[in-house]
Short mmCIF file of C-alpha atoms in Angstrom, two decimals:
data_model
loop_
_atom_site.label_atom_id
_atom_site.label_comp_id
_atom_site.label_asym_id
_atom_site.label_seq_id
_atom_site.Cartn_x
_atom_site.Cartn_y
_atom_site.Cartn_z
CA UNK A 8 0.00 0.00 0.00
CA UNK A 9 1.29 3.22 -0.85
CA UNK A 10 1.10 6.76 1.15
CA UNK A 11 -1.22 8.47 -1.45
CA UNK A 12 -3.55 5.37 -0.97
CA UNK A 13 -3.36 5.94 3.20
CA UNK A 14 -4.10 9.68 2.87
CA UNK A 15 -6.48 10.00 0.24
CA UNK A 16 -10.12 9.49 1.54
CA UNK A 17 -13.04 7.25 -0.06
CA UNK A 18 -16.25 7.83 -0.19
CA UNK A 19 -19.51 6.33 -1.96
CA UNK A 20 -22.17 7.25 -4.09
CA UNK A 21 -25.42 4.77 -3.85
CA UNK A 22 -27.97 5.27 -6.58
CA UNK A 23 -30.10 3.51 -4.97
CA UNK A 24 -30.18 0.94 -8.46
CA UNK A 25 -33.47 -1.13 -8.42
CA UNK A 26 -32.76 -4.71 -9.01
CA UNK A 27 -35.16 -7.52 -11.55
CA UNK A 28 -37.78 -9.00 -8.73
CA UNK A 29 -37.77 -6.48 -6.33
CA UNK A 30 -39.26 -4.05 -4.97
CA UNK A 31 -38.29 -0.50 -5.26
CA UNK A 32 -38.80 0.54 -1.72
CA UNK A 33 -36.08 -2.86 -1.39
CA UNK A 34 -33.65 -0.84 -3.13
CA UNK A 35 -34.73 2.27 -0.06
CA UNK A 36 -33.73 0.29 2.45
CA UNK A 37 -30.81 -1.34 0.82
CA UNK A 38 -29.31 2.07 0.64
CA UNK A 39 -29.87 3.08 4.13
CA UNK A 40 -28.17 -0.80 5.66
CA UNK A 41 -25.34 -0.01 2.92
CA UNK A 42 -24.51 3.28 4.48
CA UNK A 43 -24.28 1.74 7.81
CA UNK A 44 -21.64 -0.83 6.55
CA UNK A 45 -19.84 2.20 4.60
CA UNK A 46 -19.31 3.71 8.30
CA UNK A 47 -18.20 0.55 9.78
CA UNK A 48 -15.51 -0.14 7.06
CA UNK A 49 -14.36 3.41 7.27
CA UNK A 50 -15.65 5.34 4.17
CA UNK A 51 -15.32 8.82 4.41
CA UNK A 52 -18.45 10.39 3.10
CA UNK A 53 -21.86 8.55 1.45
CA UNK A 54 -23.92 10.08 -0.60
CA UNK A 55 -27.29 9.49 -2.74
CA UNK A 56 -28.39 10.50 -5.80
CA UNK A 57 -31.72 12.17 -7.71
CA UNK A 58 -33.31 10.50 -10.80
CA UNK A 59 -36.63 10.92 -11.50
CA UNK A 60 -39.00 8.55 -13.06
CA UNK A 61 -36.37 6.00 -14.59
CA UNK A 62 -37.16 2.48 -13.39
CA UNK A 63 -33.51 1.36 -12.47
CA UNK A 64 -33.42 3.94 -9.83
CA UNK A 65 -35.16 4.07 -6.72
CA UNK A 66 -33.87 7.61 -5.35
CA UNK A 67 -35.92 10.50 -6.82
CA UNK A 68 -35.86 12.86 -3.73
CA UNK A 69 -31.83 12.75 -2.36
CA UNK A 70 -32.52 15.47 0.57
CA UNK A 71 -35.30 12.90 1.92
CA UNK A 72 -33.23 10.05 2.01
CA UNK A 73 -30.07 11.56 3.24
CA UNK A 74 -32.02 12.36 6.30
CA UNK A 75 -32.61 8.59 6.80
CA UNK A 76 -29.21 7.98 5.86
CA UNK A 77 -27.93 10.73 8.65
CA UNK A 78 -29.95 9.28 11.09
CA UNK A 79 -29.19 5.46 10.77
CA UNK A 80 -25.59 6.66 10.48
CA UNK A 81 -22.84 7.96 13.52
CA UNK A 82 -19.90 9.05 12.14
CA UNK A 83 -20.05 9.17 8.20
CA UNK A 84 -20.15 12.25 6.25
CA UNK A 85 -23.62 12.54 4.38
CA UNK A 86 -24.69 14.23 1.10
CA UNK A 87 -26.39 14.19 -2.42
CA UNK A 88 -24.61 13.25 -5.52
CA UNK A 89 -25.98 15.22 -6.42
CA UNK A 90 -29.49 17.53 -6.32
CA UNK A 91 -30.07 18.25 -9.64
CA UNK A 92 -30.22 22.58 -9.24
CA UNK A 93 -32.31 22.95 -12.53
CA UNK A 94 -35.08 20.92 -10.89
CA UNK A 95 -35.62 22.98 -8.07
CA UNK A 96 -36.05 26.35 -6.61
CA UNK A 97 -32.56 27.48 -5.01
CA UNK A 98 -34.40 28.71 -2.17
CA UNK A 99 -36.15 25.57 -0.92
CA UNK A 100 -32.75 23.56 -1.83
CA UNK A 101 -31.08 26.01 0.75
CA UNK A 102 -33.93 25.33 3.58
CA UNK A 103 -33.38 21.48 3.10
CA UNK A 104 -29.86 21.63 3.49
CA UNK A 105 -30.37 23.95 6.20
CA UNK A 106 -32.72 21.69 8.14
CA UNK A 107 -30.46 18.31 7.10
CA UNK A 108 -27.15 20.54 8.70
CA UNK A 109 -29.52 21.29 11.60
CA UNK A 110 -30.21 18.05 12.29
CA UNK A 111 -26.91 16.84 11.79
CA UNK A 112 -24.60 19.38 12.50
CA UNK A 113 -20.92 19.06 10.49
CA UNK A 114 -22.23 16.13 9.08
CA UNK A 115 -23.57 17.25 5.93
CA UNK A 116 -22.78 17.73 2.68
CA UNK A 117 -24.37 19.76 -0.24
CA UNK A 118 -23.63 17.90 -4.12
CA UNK A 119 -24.98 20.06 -6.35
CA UNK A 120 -25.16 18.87 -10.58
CA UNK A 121 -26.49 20.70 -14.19
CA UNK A 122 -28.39 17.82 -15.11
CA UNK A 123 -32.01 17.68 -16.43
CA UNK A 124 -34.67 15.14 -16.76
CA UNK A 125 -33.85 12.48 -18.99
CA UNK A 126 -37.29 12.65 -21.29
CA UNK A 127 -39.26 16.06 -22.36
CA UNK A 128 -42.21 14.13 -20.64
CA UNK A 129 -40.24 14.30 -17.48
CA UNK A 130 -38.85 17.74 -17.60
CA UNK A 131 -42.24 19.25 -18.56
CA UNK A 132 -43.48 17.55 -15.32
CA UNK A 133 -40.41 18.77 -12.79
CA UNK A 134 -41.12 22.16 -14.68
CA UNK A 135 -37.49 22.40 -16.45
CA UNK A 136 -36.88 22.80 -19.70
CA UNK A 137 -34.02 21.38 -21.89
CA UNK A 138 -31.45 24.14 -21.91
CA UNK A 139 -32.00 24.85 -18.16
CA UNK A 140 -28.45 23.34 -17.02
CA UNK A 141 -27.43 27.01 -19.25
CA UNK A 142 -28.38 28.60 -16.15
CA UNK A 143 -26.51 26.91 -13.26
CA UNK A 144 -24.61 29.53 -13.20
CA UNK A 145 -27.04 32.08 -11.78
CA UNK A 146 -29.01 29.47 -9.74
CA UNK A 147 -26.32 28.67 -7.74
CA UNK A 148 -24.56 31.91 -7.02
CA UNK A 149 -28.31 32.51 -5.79
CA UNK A 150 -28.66 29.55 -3.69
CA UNK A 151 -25.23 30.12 -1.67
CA UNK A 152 -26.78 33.71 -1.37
CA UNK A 153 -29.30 31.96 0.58
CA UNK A 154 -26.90 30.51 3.05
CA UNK A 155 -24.65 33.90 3.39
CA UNK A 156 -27.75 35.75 3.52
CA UNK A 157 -26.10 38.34 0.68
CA UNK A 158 -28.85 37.24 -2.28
CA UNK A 159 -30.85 40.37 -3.36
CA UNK A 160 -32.89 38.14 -6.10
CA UNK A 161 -35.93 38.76 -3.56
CA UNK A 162 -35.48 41.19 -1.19
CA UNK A 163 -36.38 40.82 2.24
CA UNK A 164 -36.83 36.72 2.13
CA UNK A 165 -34.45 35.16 4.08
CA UNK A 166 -34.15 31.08 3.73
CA UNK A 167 -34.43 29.81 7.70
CA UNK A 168 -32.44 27.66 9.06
CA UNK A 169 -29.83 27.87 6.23
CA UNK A 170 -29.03 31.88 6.53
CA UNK A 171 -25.51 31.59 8.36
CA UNK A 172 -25.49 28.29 8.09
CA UNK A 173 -21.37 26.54 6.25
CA UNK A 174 -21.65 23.45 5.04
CA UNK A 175 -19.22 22.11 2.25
CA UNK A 176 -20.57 22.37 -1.25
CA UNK A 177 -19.79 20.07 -4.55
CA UNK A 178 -20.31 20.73 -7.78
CA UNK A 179 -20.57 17.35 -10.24
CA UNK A 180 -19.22 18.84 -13.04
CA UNK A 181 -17.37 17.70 -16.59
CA UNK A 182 -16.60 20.51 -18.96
CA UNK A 183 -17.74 23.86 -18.40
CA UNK A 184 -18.95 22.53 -14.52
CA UNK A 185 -15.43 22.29 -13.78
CA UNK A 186 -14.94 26.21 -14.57
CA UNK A 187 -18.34 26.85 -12.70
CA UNK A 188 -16.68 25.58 -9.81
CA UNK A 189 -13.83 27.21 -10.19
CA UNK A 190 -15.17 30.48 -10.27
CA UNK A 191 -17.45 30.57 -7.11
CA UNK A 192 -14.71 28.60 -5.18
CA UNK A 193 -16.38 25.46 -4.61
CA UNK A 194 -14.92 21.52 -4.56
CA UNK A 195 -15.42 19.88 -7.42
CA UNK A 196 -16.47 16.09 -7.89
CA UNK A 197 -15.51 14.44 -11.46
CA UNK A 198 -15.69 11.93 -13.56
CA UNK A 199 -15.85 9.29 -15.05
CA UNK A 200 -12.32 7.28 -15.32
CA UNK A 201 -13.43 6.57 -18.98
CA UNK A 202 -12.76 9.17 -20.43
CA UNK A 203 -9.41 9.78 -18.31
CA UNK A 204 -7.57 12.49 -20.84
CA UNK A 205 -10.50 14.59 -20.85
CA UNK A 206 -10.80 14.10 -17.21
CA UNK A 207 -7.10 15.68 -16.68
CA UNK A 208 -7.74 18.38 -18.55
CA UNK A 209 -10.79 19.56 -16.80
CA UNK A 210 -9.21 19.32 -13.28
CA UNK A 211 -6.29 21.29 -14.54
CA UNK A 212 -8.43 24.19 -15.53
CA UNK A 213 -10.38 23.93 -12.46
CA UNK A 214 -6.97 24.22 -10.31
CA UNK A 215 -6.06 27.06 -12.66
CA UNK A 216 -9.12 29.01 -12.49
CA UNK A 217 -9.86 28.61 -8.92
CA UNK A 218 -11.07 31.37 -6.89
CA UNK A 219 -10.95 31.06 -2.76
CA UNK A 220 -13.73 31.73 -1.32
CA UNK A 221 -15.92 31.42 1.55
CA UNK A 222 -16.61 28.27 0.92
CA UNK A 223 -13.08 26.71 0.69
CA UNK A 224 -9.74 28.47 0.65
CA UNK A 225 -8.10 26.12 -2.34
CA UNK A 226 -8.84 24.01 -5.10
CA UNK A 227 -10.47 20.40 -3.87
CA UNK A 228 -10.97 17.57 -6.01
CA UNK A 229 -13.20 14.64 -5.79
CA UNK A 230 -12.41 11.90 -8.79
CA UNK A 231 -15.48 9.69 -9.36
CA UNK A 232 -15.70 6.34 -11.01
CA UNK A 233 -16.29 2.23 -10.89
CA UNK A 234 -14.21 0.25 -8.66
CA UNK A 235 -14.56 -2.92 -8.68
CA UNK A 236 -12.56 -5.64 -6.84
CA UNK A 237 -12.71 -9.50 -5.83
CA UNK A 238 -10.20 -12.47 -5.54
CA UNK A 239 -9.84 -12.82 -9.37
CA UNK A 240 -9.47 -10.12 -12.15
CA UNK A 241 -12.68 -11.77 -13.69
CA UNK A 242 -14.78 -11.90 -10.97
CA UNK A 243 -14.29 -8.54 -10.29
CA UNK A 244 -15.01 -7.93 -13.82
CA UNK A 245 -18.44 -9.71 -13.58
CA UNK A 246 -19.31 -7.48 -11.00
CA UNK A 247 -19.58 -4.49 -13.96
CA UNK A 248 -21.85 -6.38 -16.15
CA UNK A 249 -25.26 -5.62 -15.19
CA UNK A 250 -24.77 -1.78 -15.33
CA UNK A 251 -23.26 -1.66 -18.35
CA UNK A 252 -26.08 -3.58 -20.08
CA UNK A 253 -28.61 -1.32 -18.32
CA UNK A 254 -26.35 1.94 -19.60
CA UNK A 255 -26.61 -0.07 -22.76
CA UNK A 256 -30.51 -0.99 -22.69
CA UNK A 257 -30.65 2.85 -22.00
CA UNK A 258 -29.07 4.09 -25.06
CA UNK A 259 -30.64 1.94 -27.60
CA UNK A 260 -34.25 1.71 -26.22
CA UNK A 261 -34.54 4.80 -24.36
CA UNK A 262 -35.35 3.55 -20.66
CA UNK A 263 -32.89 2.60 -17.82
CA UNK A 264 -33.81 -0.69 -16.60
CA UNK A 265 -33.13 -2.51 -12.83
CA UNK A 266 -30.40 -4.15 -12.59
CA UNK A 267 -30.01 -8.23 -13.53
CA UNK A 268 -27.95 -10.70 -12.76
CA UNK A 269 -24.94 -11.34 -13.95
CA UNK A 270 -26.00 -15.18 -15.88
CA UNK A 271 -28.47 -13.24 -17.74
CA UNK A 272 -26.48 -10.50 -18.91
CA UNK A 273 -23.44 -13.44 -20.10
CA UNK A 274 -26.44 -15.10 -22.27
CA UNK A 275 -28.39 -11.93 -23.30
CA UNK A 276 -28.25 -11.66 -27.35
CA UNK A 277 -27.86 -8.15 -28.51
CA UNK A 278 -27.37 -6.18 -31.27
CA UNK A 279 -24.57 -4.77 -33.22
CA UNK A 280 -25.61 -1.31 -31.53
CA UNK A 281 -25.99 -2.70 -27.74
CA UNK A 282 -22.77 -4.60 -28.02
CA UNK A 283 -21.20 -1.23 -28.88
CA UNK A 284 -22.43 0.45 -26.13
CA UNK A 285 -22.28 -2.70 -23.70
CA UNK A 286 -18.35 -2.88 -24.06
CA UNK A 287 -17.98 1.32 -24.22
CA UNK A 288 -19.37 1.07 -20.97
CA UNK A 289 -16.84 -1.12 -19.53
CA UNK A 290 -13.70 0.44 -21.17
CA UNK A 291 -11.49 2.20 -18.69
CA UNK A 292 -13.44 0.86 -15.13
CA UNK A 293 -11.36 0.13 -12.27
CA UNK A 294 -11.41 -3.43 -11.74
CA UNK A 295 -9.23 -6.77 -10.39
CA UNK A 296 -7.76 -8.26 -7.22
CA UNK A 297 -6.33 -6.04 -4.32
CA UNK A 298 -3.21 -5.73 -5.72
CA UNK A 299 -4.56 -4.48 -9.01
CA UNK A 300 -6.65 -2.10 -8.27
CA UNK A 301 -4.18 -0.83 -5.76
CA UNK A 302 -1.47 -0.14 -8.42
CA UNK A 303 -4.52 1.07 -10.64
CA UNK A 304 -5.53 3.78 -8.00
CA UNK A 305 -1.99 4.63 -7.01
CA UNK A 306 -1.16 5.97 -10.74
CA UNK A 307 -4.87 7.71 -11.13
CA UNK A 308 -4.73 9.69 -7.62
CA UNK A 309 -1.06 10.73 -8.84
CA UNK A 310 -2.05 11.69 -12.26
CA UNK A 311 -4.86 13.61 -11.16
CA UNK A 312 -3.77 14.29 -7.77
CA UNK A 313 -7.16 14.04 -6.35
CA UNK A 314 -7.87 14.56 -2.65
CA UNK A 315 -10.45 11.87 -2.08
CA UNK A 316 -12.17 9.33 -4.29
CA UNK A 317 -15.98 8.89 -4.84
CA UNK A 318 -16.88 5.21 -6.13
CA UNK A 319 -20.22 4.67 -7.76
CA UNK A 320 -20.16 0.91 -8.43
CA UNK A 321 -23.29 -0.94 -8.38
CA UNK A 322 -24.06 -4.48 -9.30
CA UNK A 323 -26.89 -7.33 -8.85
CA UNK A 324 -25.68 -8.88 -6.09
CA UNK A 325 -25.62 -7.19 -2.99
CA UNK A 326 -23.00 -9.23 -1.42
CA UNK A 327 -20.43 -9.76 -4.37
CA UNK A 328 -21.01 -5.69 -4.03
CA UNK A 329 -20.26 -4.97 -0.17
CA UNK A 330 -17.56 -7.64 -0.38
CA UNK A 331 -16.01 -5.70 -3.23
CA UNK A 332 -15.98 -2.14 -1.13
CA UNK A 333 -14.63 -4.79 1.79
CA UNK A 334 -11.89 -5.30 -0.44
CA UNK A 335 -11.54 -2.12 -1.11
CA UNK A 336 -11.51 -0.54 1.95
CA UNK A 337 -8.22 -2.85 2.91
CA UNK A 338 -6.62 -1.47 -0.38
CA UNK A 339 -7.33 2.29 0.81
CA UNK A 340 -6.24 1.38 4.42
CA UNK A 341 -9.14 2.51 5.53
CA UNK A 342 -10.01 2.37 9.55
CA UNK A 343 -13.07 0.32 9.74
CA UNK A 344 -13.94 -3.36 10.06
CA UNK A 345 -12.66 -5.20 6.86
CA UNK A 346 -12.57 -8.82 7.94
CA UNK A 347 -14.02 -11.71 5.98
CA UNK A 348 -16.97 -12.78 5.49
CA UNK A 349 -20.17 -10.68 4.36
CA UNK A 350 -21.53 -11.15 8.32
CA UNK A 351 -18.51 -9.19 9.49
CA UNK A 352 -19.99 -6.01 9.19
CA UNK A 353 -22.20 -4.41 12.25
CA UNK A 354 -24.72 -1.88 11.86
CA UNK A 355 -23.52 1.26 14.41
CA UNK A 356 -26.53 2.25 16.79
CA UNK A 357 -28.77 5.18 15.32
CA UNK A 358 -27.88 9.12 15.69
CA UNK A 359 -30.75 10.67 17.57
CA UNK A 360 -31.72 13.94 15.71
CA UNK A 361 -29.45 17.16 17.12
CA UNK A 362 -26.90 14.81 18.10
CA UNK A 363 -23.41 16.58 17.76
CA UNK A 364 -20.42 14.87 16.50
CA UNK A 365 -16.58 15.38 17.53
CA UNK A 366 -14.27 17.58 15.38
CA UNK A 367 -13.20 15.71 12.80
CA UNK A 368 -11.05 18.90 11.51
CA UNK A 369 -7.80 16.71 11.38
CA UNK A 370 -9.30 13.95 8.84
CA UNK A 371 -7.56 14.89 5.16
CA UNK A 372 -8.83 16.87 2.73
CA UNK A 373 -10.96 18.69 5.71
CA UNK A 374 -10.92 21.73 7.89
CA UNK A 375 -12.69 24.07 10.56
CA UNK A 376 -14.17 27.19 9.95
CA UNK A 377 -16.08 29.25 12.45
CA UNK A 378 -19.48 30.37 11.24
CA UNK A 379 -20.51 32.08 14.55
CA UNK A 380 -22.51 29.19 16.23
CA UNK A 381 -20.24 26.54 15.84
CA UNK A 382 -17.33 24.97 14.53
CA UNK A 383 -18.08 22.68 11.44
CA UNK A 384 -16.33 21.09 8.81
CA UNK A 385 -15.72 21.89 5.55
CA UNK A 386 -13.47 21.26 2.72
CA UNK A 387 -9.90 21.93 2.59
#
């Protein structure tokens, strides 16, 4: 294990992927157990994501169920990855956040993304229209106006309990994201490891164009991608197949599917056009034994010299999947319980609501800043 692997923290991003047979509201409460196995094994931050009305994905309302996350969870960071801005007013984002930091104080994190609905049916319903990510931009230099208390888009409103309120903000970005960040001094969160070149440059202009603010001091960047790992190079490979048939499904017929196992991806038949996208989708992932994926991570975290890593995996099976971020938390070093065997992780007892946690202002990549009330974290 190298240094850069022992200082840089991991984190996790749960979609909160449906799976063939079951349930949505499974795939709920899958996502709240996985975060408390996430804190036991020493992950850094987890967050959840928003999709709305796409049948593979069980989290449409992220600020919701990072509440249930926060409160089934001690320790671990919490945030979205990320609430989509364009979907919502920037006012009513700021009095979630400000409620979930309330609850949860220095807990809480704030993941912010350009992204529209996937369908004109479903932007038409959330309101949006198809060039709304254009104004990002404007929404959120108005929705951290909330928080400061400095926005003069509607005079005399104030967004309570947000107004004074620090938390750290993210912005999921590729592209012109990256410069957005830049220029109002957020962290930035990237990906994916696909499309690594591209990735580079991004991050470089982001560290080029940054601009402290009062938000963080210095450039801070989260690299996001698959990781996949298990005794053999091809079982860890395996684990990769059922998204990228459903990223494939999702291309060629229009509508992102749950999750199936991995047999019935190996014997699907598809067409010229899902092969292509099939195998595009598992170019460039992050996969293979310990050792592998070590090496792999060691050269991406010096290339890009990211301060943390956010890893999205998902798969069929539940416990090829938390016996993969087992893996993977021995790999990063991390602090938590990695022993064998999928039993060998314990559920922490429930925060109650209001609950304070210790300074965690020594942890990498992290640091205080006083905000009049209170000391909370934020990042570096």
């Amino acid at each position: 294990m190298t240094s850069r692997l022992r200082t840089t923290p991991f984190s996790i991003l749960d979609r909160s992927r449906t799976r063939q047979g079951r349930e949505r509201s499974q795939a709920l409460r899958d996502t709240v157990r996985f975060a408390q196995q996430a804190e036991a094994l020493g992950y850094h931050r987890f967050w959840v994501s928003e999709h709305h009305s796409v049948p593979g994905v069980a989290g449409s309302a992220p600020t919701v169920l990072a509440s249930a996350v926060a409160a089934a969870t001690v320790r671990i960071r919490v945030g979205t990855g990320g609430v989509m801005l364009p979907n919502h007013r920037p006012l009513v984002v700021a009095e979630q956040f400000g409620v979930l930091e309330s609850l949860f104080p220095g807990r809480i994190d704030m993941g912010l993304g350009r992204s529209v609905g996937f369908t004109d049916g479903i932007r038409r319903a959330l309101g949006a229209e198809k060039d709304a990510a254009r104004d990002f931009g404007d929404q959120l230099d108005e929705l951290l106006g909330w928080f400061t208390g400095e926005q003069n888009a509607h005079p005399q409103v104030h967004a309570h309990p947000a107004e004074g309120l620090r938390l750290p903000v993210f912005v999921l970005a590729t592209g012109a994201g990256a410069d957005l960040a830049a220029r109002a001094g957020l962290s930035l969160v990237i990906g994916d490891l696909r499309g690594r070149d591209e990735m580079l440059r991004a991050i470089d202009r982001y560290r080029a164009g940054f601009r402290p603010s009062a938000w963080s001091s210095a450039p801070y960047v989260v690299v996001s991608g698959n990781v996949a790992v298990a005794g053999t190079t091809e079982e860890a490979r395996r684990l990769l197949l059922p998204e990228a048939w459903s990223m494939a499904h999702s291309r060629t017929h229009g509508v992102f599917p749950p999750l199936v196992p991995v047999s019935e991806v190996e014997t699907r038949e598809m067409t010229e056009k899902e092969r292509g996208f099939y195998e595009r989708g598992l170019r460039g992932q992050l996969y293979g034994t310990e050792d592998e994926v070590a090496a792999a991570l060691d050269e991406l975290i010096e290339r890009s010299g990211a301060d943390e890593v956010l890893v999205t995996t998902s798969t069929y099976d539940r416990e090829a999947l938390l016996d993969s971020y087992r893996r993977l938390s021995r790999v990063a070093g991390l602090s938590g319980n990695s022993g064998p065997g999928p039993g060998s992780v314990s559920a922490p007892a429930a925060m109650s609501p209001g609950q304070r946690m210790p300074s965690r202002a020594h942890e990498p990549g992290i640091r205080s800043r006083s905000v009049g009330r209170e000391e909370v974290p934020a990042p570096r």
